[in-house]
Structures are given as C-alpha cells and as structure tokens.
C-alpha cells in the first residue's frame, strides 16, 4: 500500500509544485545492442535528463533532445502511468511515432530506458537518477 502511494505521488507531484521536477540520470549499464541509434551517442554521453512541470517537458537521451518549449520542433506527446507498485512509466512520442519508454523506480530511482524507433522495444540501458525539484 505504501509503494502505491509513492507511485501515485510521483505521477502527480509535478502538478502540485510550482517548479520543475528534474530526473538527472547517469548510466550504470548500457546496452550493447547494434539497434540503438548512433544518433544518441549514448556510449560517449551516457546520460538521460527529463525535466517536467505541469505544462512543459524536455527529454535528452545522450545527444538526442526534444522539448515542448521548442515551438519550431516536432510534434511531441508524453503520458505517464504506474508500471507496477514501485515504478512509474513515461512514454514519449515524436511526430506521432512512439519513441521512448522510461521506467523509474520510486524506491531507488533507478531507470530503464527503451527506444522504440525501429518498431520494437530496444533497451538503451539502466541508469541511476537523482530527482530534484527546482
């Protein structure tokens, strides 16, 4: 029951804070899959950064970044849901194409990142995140 509360709180807490919630994540294990896009440069820049508030968000995976603040950028969408009793799942679309899945543990702030750019789930890696409110 306690973990369900934490998942729910994490899902909706950005609405109750005036500031931004920042997930600053460093790789602990990167996928060696050849299917991970080289455009991300994830091997040389092993980071994931999610910044969100009630209206806007930005996501960076390695060197690849998208943001709702970029009014000239591609059409973007994001959804969040409970992945389990202890995990929050974020889904990201770019130009109506499902691109990224980010699953964050509310227990230890580890995250698994998946890329869906080829139409199937490709693991990018596992990350340790620091969560802050600004």
Short mmCIF file of N, CA and C in Angstrom, two decimals:
data_model
loop_
_atom_site.label_atom_id
_atom_site.label_comp_id
_atom_site.label_asym_id
_atom_site.label_seq_id
_atom_site.Cartn_x
_atom_site.Cartn_y
_atom_site.Cartn_z
N UNK A 1 0.82 -1.19 0.00
CA UNK A 1 0.00 0.00 0.00
C UNK A 1 0.87 1.26 0.00
N UNK A 2 1.94 1.23 0.78
CA UNK A 2 2.84 2.37 0.86
C UNK A 2 3.47 2.67 -0.49
N UNK A 3 3.88 1.62 -1.23
CA UNK A 3 4.52 1.84 -2.52
C UNK A 3 3.53 2.39 -3.54
N UNK A 4 2.26 2.00 -3.47
CA UNK A 4 1.25 2.55 -4.37
C UNK A 4 1.10 4.04 -4.13
N UNK A 5 1.16 4.45 -2.87
CA UNK A 5 1.10 5.87 -2.54
C UNK A 5 2.26 6.62 -3.18
N UNK A 6 3.48 6.07 -3.10
CA UNK A 6 4.65 6.73 -3.66
C UNK A 6 4.56 6.83 -5.18
N UNK A 7 4.07 5.80 -5.84
CA UNK A 7 3.92 5.84 -7.29
C UNK A 7 2.91 6.91 -7.67
N UNK A 8 1.78 6.94 -6.97
CA UNK A 8 0.76 7.96 -7.25
C UNK A 8 1.30 9.35 -6.98
N UNK A 9 2.01 9.51 -5.88
CA UNK A 9 2.59 10.82 -5.56
C UNK A 9 3.58 11.26 -6.62
N UNK A 10 4.40 10.34 -7.11
CA UNK A 10 5.38 10.69 -8.13
C UNK A 10 4.70 11.07 -9.45
N UNK A 11 3.61 10.37 -9.78
CA UNK A 11 2.90 10.67 -11.01
C UNK A 11 2.29 12.06 -11.01
N UNK A 12 1.77 12.48 -9.87
CA UNK A 12 1.01 13.72 -9.83
C UNK A 12 1.70 14.86 -9.11
N UNK A 13 2.88 14.65 -8.58
CA UNK A 13 3.53 15.69 -7.80
C UNK A 13 3.93 16.90 -8.63
N UNK A 14 4.20 16.73 -9.91
CA UNK A 14 4.58 17.89 -10.72
C UNK A 14 3.43 18.88 -10.84
N UNK A 15 2.21 18.40 -10.65
CA UNK A 15 1.07 19.30 -10.73
C UNK A 15 0.95 20.16 -9.48
N UNK A 16 1.45 19.67 -8.37
CA UNK A 16 1.30 20.39 -7.11
C UNK A 16 2.46 21.32 -6.80
N UNK A 17 3.56 21.20 -7.52
CA UNK A 17 4.71 22.07 -7.31
C UNK A 17 4.73 23.14 -8.39
N UNK A 18 5.09 24.35 -8.00
CA UNK A 18 5.19 25.43 -8.97
C UNK A 18 6.42 25.26 -9.85
N UNK A 19 7.42 24.56 -9.37
CA UNK A 19 8.67 24.42 -10.09
C UNK A 19 8.70 23.23 -11.02
N UNK A 20 9.90 22.87 -11.39
CA UNK A 20 10.12 21.75 -12.29
C UNK A 20 10.66 20.55 -11.52
N UNK A 21 10.31 19.38 -12.00
CA UNK A 21 10.89 18.15 -11.47
C UNK A 21 11.95 17.71 -12.47
N UNK A 22 13.13 17.39 -11.94
CA UNK A 22 14.27 17.04 -12.79
C UNK A 22 14.74 15.63 -12.44
N UNK A 23 14.83 14.78 -13.46
CA UNK A 23 15.42 13.45 -13.34
C UNK A 23 16.74 13.51 -14.10
N UNK A 24 17.83 13.55 -13.37
CA UNK A 24 19.17 13.62 -13.96
C UNK A 24 19.82 12.25 -13.79
N UNK A 25 19.95 11.51 -14.87
CA UNK A 25 20.32 10.09 -14.80
C UNK A 25 21.66 9.80 -15.48
N UNK A 26 22.46 9.00 -14.81
CA UNK A 26 23.76 8.55 -15.33
C UNK A 26 23.71 7.04 -15.55
N UNK A 27 24.31 6.59 -16.61
CA UNK A 27 24.27 5.16 -16.95
C UNK A 27 25.02 4.32 -15.93
N UNK A 28 24.41 3.20 -15.57
CA UNK A 28 25.10 2.19 -14.77
C UNK A 28 25.39 0.96 -15.63
N UNK A 29 24.59 0.79 -16.69
CA UNK A 29 24.81 -0.32 -17.63
C UNK A 29 24.17 0.07 -18.96
N UNK A 30 24.97 0.12 -20.00
CA UNK A 30 24.46 0.46 -21.33
C UNK A 30 24.30 -0.79 -22.17
N UNK A 31 23.28 -0.78 -22.99
CA UNK A 31 23.05 -1.88 -23.92
C UNK A 31 24.15 -1.88 -24.98
N UNK A 32 24.53 -3.04 -25.41
CA UNK A 32 25.49 -3.18 -26.49
C UNK A 32 24.78 -3.51 -27.81
N UNK A 33 23.46 -3.38 -27.81
CA UNK A 33 22.67 -3.70 -28.99
C UNK A 33 23.03 -2.79 -30.16
N UNK A 34 23.26 -3.37 -31.33
CA UNK A 34 23.54 -2.55 -32.51
C UNK A 34 22.29 -1.79 -32.99
N UNK A 35 21.12 -2.13 -32.44
CA UNK A 35 19.88 -1.48 -32.84
C UNK A 35 19.68 -0.11 -32.20
N UNK A 36 20.46 0.23 -31.16
CA UNK A 36 20.35 1.55 -30.55
C UNK A 36 20.93 2.57 -31.52
N UNK A 37 20.15 3.60 -31.81
CA UNK A 37 20.56 4.60 -32.80
C UNK A 37 21.88 5.26 -32.42
N UNK A 38 22.78 5.35 -33.39
CA UNK A 38 24.07 6.03 -33.17
C UNK A 38 23.87 7.53 -32.98
N UNK A 39 22.73 8.06 -33.41
CA UNK A 39 22.44 9.48 -33.26
C UNK A 39 22.41 9.90 -31.79
N UNK A 40 22.13 8.96 -30.90
CA UNK A 40 22.06 9.28 -29.47
C UNK A 40 23.45 9.50 -28.88
N UNK A 41 24.48 8.90 -29.48
CA UNK A 41 25.85 8.98 -28.96
C UNK A 41 25.88 8.58 -27.48
N UNK A 42 25.07 7.61 -27.12
CA UNK A 42 24.89 7.23 -25.71
C UNK A 42 26.16 6.64 -25.10
N UNK A 43 27.02 6.04 -25.91
CA UNK A 43 28.25 5.47 -25.38
C UNK A 43 29.20 6.56 -24.89
N UNK A 44 29.22 7.70 -25.57
CA UNK A 44 30.11 8.80 -25.18
C UNK A 44 29.42 9.83 -24.29
N UNK A 45 28.10 9.84 -24.29
CA UNK A 45 27.31 10.75 -23.45
C UNK A 45 26.24 9.92 -22.75
N UNK A 46 26.63 9.12 -21.75
CA UNK A 46 25.72 8.15 -21.13
C UNK A 46 24.78 8.78 -20.09
N UNK A 47 23.96 9.71 -20.56
CA UNK A 47 23.05 10.41 -19.66
C UNK A 47 21.63 10.44 -20.21
N UNK A 48 20.69 10.54 -19.30
CA UNK A 48 19.29 10.78 -19.63
C UNK A 48 18.84 11.91 -18.71
N UNK A 49 18.16 12.89 -19.27
CA UNK A 49 17.68 14.02 -18.50
C UNK A 49 16.22 14.27 -18.86
N UNK A 50 15.34 14.20 -17.87
CA UNK A 50 13.93 14.53 -18.05
C UNK A 50 13.63 15.70 -17.13
N UNK A 51 13.14 16.78 -17.71
CA UNK A 51 12.72 17.95 -16.95
C UNK A 51 11.25 18.17 -17.27
N UNK A 52 10.43 18.27 -16.22
CA UNK A 52 9.00 18.43 -16.46
C UNK A 52 8.38 19.37 -15.44
N UNK A 53 7.33 20.05 -15.89
CA UNK A 53 6.47 20.79 -14.98
C UNK A 53 5.04 20.51 -15.43
N UNK A 54 4.09 21.26 -14.93
CA UNK A 54 2.69 20.97 -15.23
C UNK A 54 2.36 21.16 -16.71
N UNK A 55 3.12 21.99 -17.44
CA UNK A 55 2.78 22.29 -18.83
C UNK A 55 3.79 21.81 -19.85
N UNK A 56 5.05 21.80 -19.51
CA UNK A 56 6.10 21.50 -20.48
C UNK A 56 7.04 20.42 -19.99
N UNK A 57 7.79 19.86 -20.93
CA UNK A 57 8.80 18.85 -20.59
C UNK A 57 9.87 18.85 -21.66
N UNK A 58 11.01 18.33 -21.27
CA UNK A 58 12.09 18.09 -22.22
C UNK A 58 12.76 16.77 -21.85
N UNK A 59 13.22 16.07 -22.86
CA UNK A 59 13.87 14.77 -22.67
C UNK A 59 15.15 14.76 -23.49
N UNK A 60 16.24 14.38 -22.85
CA UNK A 60 17.51 14.18 -23.54
C UNK A 60 17.98 12.76 -23.27
N UNK A 61 18.31 12.06 -24.34
CA UNK A 61 18.89 10.72 -24.25
C UNK A 61 20.21 10.81 -25.00
N UNK A 62 21.31 10.82 -24.24
CA UNK A 62 22.61 11.06 -24.87
C UNK A 62 22.61 12.43 -25.52
N UNK A 63 22.94 12.49 -26.81
CA UNK A 63 22.98 13.75 -27.54
C UNK A 63 21.64 14.12 -28.18
N UNK A 64 20.64 13.26 -28.06
CA UNK A 64 19.33 13.49 -28.68
C UNK A 64 18.43 14.21 -27.68
N UNK A 65 17.83 15.32 -28.10
CA UNK A 65 16.95 16.09 -27.21
C UNK A 65 15.69 16.53 -27.93
N UNK A 66 14.58 16.50 -27.19
CA UNK A 66 13.32 17.07 -27.66
C UNK A 66 12.72 17.84 -26.49
N UNK A 67 11.97 18.90 -26.82
CA UNK A 67 11.38 19.73 -25.78
C UNK A 67 10.10 20.37 -26.29
N UNK A 68 9.10 20.43 -25.43
CA UNK A 68 7.87 21.13 -25.79
C UNK A 68 8.08 22.64 -25.80
N UNK A 69 9.17 23.11 -25.26
CA UNK A 69 9.48 24.54 -25.29
C UNK A 69 9.95 25.00 -26.66
N UNK A 70 10.39 24.07 -27.51
CA UNK A 70 10.84 24.38 -28.86
C UNK A 70 9.61 24.46 -29.77
N UNK A 71 9.11 25.66 -29.98
CA UNK A 71 7.88 25.84 -30.77
C UNK A 71 8.08 25.51 -32.25
N UNK A 72 9.32 25.44 -32.72
CA UNK A 72 9.61 25.07 -34.10
C UNK A 72 9.99 23.60 -34.22
N UNK A 73 9.96 22.88 -33.11
CA UNK A 73 10.35 21.48 -33.10
C UNK A 73 9.23 20.56 -33.55
N UNK A 74 9.47 19.27 -33.49
CA UNK A 74 8.47 18.29 -33.91
C UNK A 74 7.29 18.24 -32.92
N UNK A 75 6.19 17.67 -33.38
CA UNK A 75 5.03 17.47 -32.50
C UNK A 75 5.40 16.41 -31.47
N UNK A 76 5.13 16.70 -30.20
CA UNK A 76 5.53 15.81 -29.11
C UNK A 76 4.35 15.46 -28.23
N UNK A 77 4.41 14.29 -27.63
CA UNK A 77 3.40 13.87 -26.66
C UNK A 77 4.07 13.02 -25.59
N UNK A 78 3.47 13.03 -24.40
CA UNK A 78 4.01 12.25 -23.28
C UNK A 78 2.84 11.77 -22.43
N UNK A 79 2.95 10.56 -21.93
CA UNK A 79 1.99 10.02 -20.98
C UNK A 79 2.77 9.39 -19.84
N UNK A 80 2.17 9.40 -18.66
CA UNK A 80 2.78 8.72 -17.52
C UNK A 80 1.74 7.82 -16.89
N UNK A 81 2.21 6.72 -16.32
CA UNK A 81 1.32 5.75 -15.68
C UNK A 81 2.13 4.94 -14.68
N UNK A 82 1.42 4.19 -13.86
CA UNK A 82 2.09 3.29 -12.93
C UNK A 82 2.48 2.03 -13.69
N UNK A 83 3.76 1.71 -13.70
CA UNK A 83 4.23 0.49 -14.37
C UNK A 83 4.07 -0.72 -13.46
N UNK A 84 4.17 -0.48 -12.16
CA UNK A 84 3.99 -1.51 -11.14
C UNK A 84 3.75 -0.78 -9.82
N UNK A 85 3.74 -1.52 -8.72
CA UNK A 85 3.56 -0.89 -7.41
C UNK A 85 4.70 0.03 -7.04
N UNK A 86 5.86 -0.16 -7.66
CA UNK A 86 7.04 0.63 -7.28
C UNK A 86 7.70 1.36 -8.45
N UNK A 87 7.03 1.42 -9.60
CA UNK A 87 7.64 2.05 -10.77
C UNK A 87 6.66 2.97 -11.49
N UNK A 88 7.19 4.06 -12.02
CA UNK A 88 6.44 4.99 -12.85
C UNK A 88 6.96 4.86 -14.27
N UNK A 89 6.04 4.82 -15.21
CA UNK A 89 6.41 4.66 -16.61
C UNK A 89 6.05 5.94 -17.37
N UNK A 90 7.00 6.43 -18.15
CA UNK A 90 6.79 7.57 -19.03
C UNK A 90 6.92 7.08 -20.47
N UNK A 91 5.98 7.46 -21.31
CA UNK A 91 6.01 7.12 -22.73
C UNK A 91 6.09 8.42 -23.53
N UNK A 92 6.96 8.44 -24.55
CA UNK A 92 7.20 9.64 -25.33
C UNK A 92 6.99 9.37 -26.82
N UNK A 93 6.29 10.30 -27.49
CA UNK A 93 6.07 10.23 -28.92
C UNK A 93 6.68 11.45 -29.58
N UNK A 94 7.28 11.25 -30.75
CA UNK A 94 7.81 12.33 -31.57
C UNK A 94 7.16 12.20 -32.94
N UNK A 95 6.46 13.25 -33.37
CA UNK A 95 5.74 13.23 -34.65
C UNK A 95 4.84 11.99 -34.74
N UNK A 96 4.10 11.72 -33.69
CA UNK A 96 3.13 10.61 -33.61
C UNK A 96 3.78 9.22 -33.67
N UNK A 97 5.08 9.16 -33.57
CA UNK A 97 5.79 7.88 -33.56
C UNK A 97 6.26 7.59 -32.14
N UNK A 98 5.89 6.42 -31.62
CA UNK A 98 6.30 6.04 -30.27
C UNK A 98 7.81 5.86 -30.26
N UNK A 99 8.52 6.66 -29.44
CA UNK A 99 9.97 6.67 -29.48
C UNK A 99 10.65 6.12 -28.23
N UNK A 100 10.25 6.60 -27.06
CA UNK A 100 10.97 6.23 -25.84
C UNK A 100 10.02 5.78 -24.74
N UNK A 101 10.53 4.86 -23.93
CA UNK A 101 9.86 4.40 -22.73
C UNK A 101 10.88 4.53 -21.60
N UNK A 102 10.49 5.20 -20.54
CA UNK A 102 11.34 5.43 -19.38
C UNK A 102 10.60 4.90 -18.16
N UNK A 103 11.18 3.91 -17.47
CA UNK A 103 10.56 3.30 -16.29
C UNK A 103 11.45 3.59 -15.10
N UNK A 104 10.91 4.36 -14.13
CA UNK A 104 11.70 4.81 -12.98
C UNK A 104 11.16 4.19 -11.70
N UNK A 105 12.06 3.62 -10.91
CA UNK A 105 11.71 3.06 -9.61
C UNK A 105 11.57 4.19 -8.59
N UNK A 106 10.46 4.18 -7.84
CA UNK A 106 10.29 5.17 -6.78
C UNK A 106 11.05 4.76 -5.52
N UNK A 107 11.55 3.54 -5.48
CA UNK A 107 12.28 3.04 -4.32
C UNK A 107 13.73 3.52 -4.34
N UNK A 108 14.43 3.30 -5.46
CA UNK A 108 15.86 3.64 -5.52
C UNK A 108 16.23 4.57 -6.68
N UNK A 109 15.23 5.06 -7.42
CA UNK A 109 15.43 5.99 -8.53
C UNK A 109 16.30 5.43 -9.65
N UNK A 110 16.29 4.12 -9.81
CA UNK A 110 16.93 3.55 -10.99
C UNK A 110 15.92 3.64 -12.14
N UNK A 111 16.45 3.71 -13.34
CA UNK A 111 15.59 3.84 -14.51
C UNK A 111 16.06 2.90 -15.61
N UNK A 112 15.11 2.36 -16.32
CA UNK A 112 15.40 1.61 -17.54
C UNK A 112 14.86 2.44 -18.69
N UNK A 113 15.67 2.57 -19.72
CA UNK A 113 15.29 3.38 -20.88
C UNK A 113 15.25 2.47 -22.10
N UNK A 114 14.15 2.58 -22.85
CA UNK A 114 13.96 1.79 -24.06
C UNK A 114 13.68 2.74 -25.22
N UNK A 115 14.17 2.37 -26.40
CA UNK A 115 13.90 3.10 -27.63
C UNK A 115 13.02 2.22 -28.50
N UNK A 116 12.00 2.83 -29.10
CA UNK A 116 11.06 2.11 -29.95
C UNK A 116 11.17 2.56 -31.41
N UNK A 117 12.26 3.18 -31.79
CA UNK A 117 12.40 3.76 -33.12
C UNK A 117 12.32 2.79 -34.28
N UNK A 118 12.59 1.53 -34.05
CA UNK A 118 12.51 0.53 -35.12
C UNK A 118 11.23 -0.29 -35.03
N UNK A 119 10.29 0.15 -34.17
CA UNK A 119 9.02 -0.55 -34.05
C UNK A 119 9.01 -1.66 -33.03
N UNK A 120 10.13 -1.91 -32.40
CA UNK A 120 10.19 -2.90 -31.33
C UNK A 120 11.04 -2.35 -30.19
N UNK A 121 10.81 -2.86 -29.01
CA UNK A 121 11.50 -2.37 -27.82
C UNK A 121 12.98 -2.73 -27.85
N UNK A 122 13.83 -1.71 -27.80
CA UNK A 122 15.28 -1.89 -27.75
C UNK A 122 15.79 -1.22 -26.49
N UNK A 123 16.41 -1.99 -25.61
CA UNK A 123 16.92 -1.41 -24.37
C UNK A 123 18.12 -0.51 -24.65
N UNK A 124 18.05 0.72 -24.13
CA UNK A 124 19.17 1.65 -24.23
C UNK A 124 20.12 1.42 -23.07
N UNK A 125 19.56 1.22 -21.87
CA UNK A 125 20.40 0.96 -20.71
C UNK A 125 19.67 1.15 -19.41
N UNK A 126 20.43 0.96 -18.33
CA UNK A 126 19.94 1.17 -16.97
C UNK A 126 20.68 2.38 -16.42
N UNK A 127 19.96 3.22 -15.70
CA UNK A 127 20.50 4.49 -15.23
C UNK A 127 20.17 4.70 -13.76
N UNK A 128 21.03 5.43 -13.07
CA UNK A 128 20.77 5.85 -11.70
C UNK A 128 20.42 7.34 -11.76
N UNK A 129 19.27 7.69 -11.21
CA UNK A 129 18.78 9.07 -11.33
C UNK A 129 18.81 9.81 -10.00
N UNK A 130 19.11 11.08 -10.10
CA UNK A 130 18.91 12.00 -8.99
C UNK A 130 17.66 12.78 -9.33
N UNK A 131 16.73 12.85 -8.38
CA UNK A 131 15.48 13.54 -8.60
C UNK A 131 15.48 14.80 -7.75
N UNK A 132 15.17 15.93 -8.38
CA UNK A 132 15.12 17.19 -7.64
C UNK A 132 13.95 18.04 -8.12
N UNK A 133 13.55 18.96 -7.28
CA UNK A 133 12.51 19.92 -7.60
C UNK A 133 13.17 21.29 -7.63
N UNK A 134 12.95 22.02 -8.70
CA UNK A 134 13.56 23.36 -8.82
C UNK A 134 12.49 24.41 -8.96
#
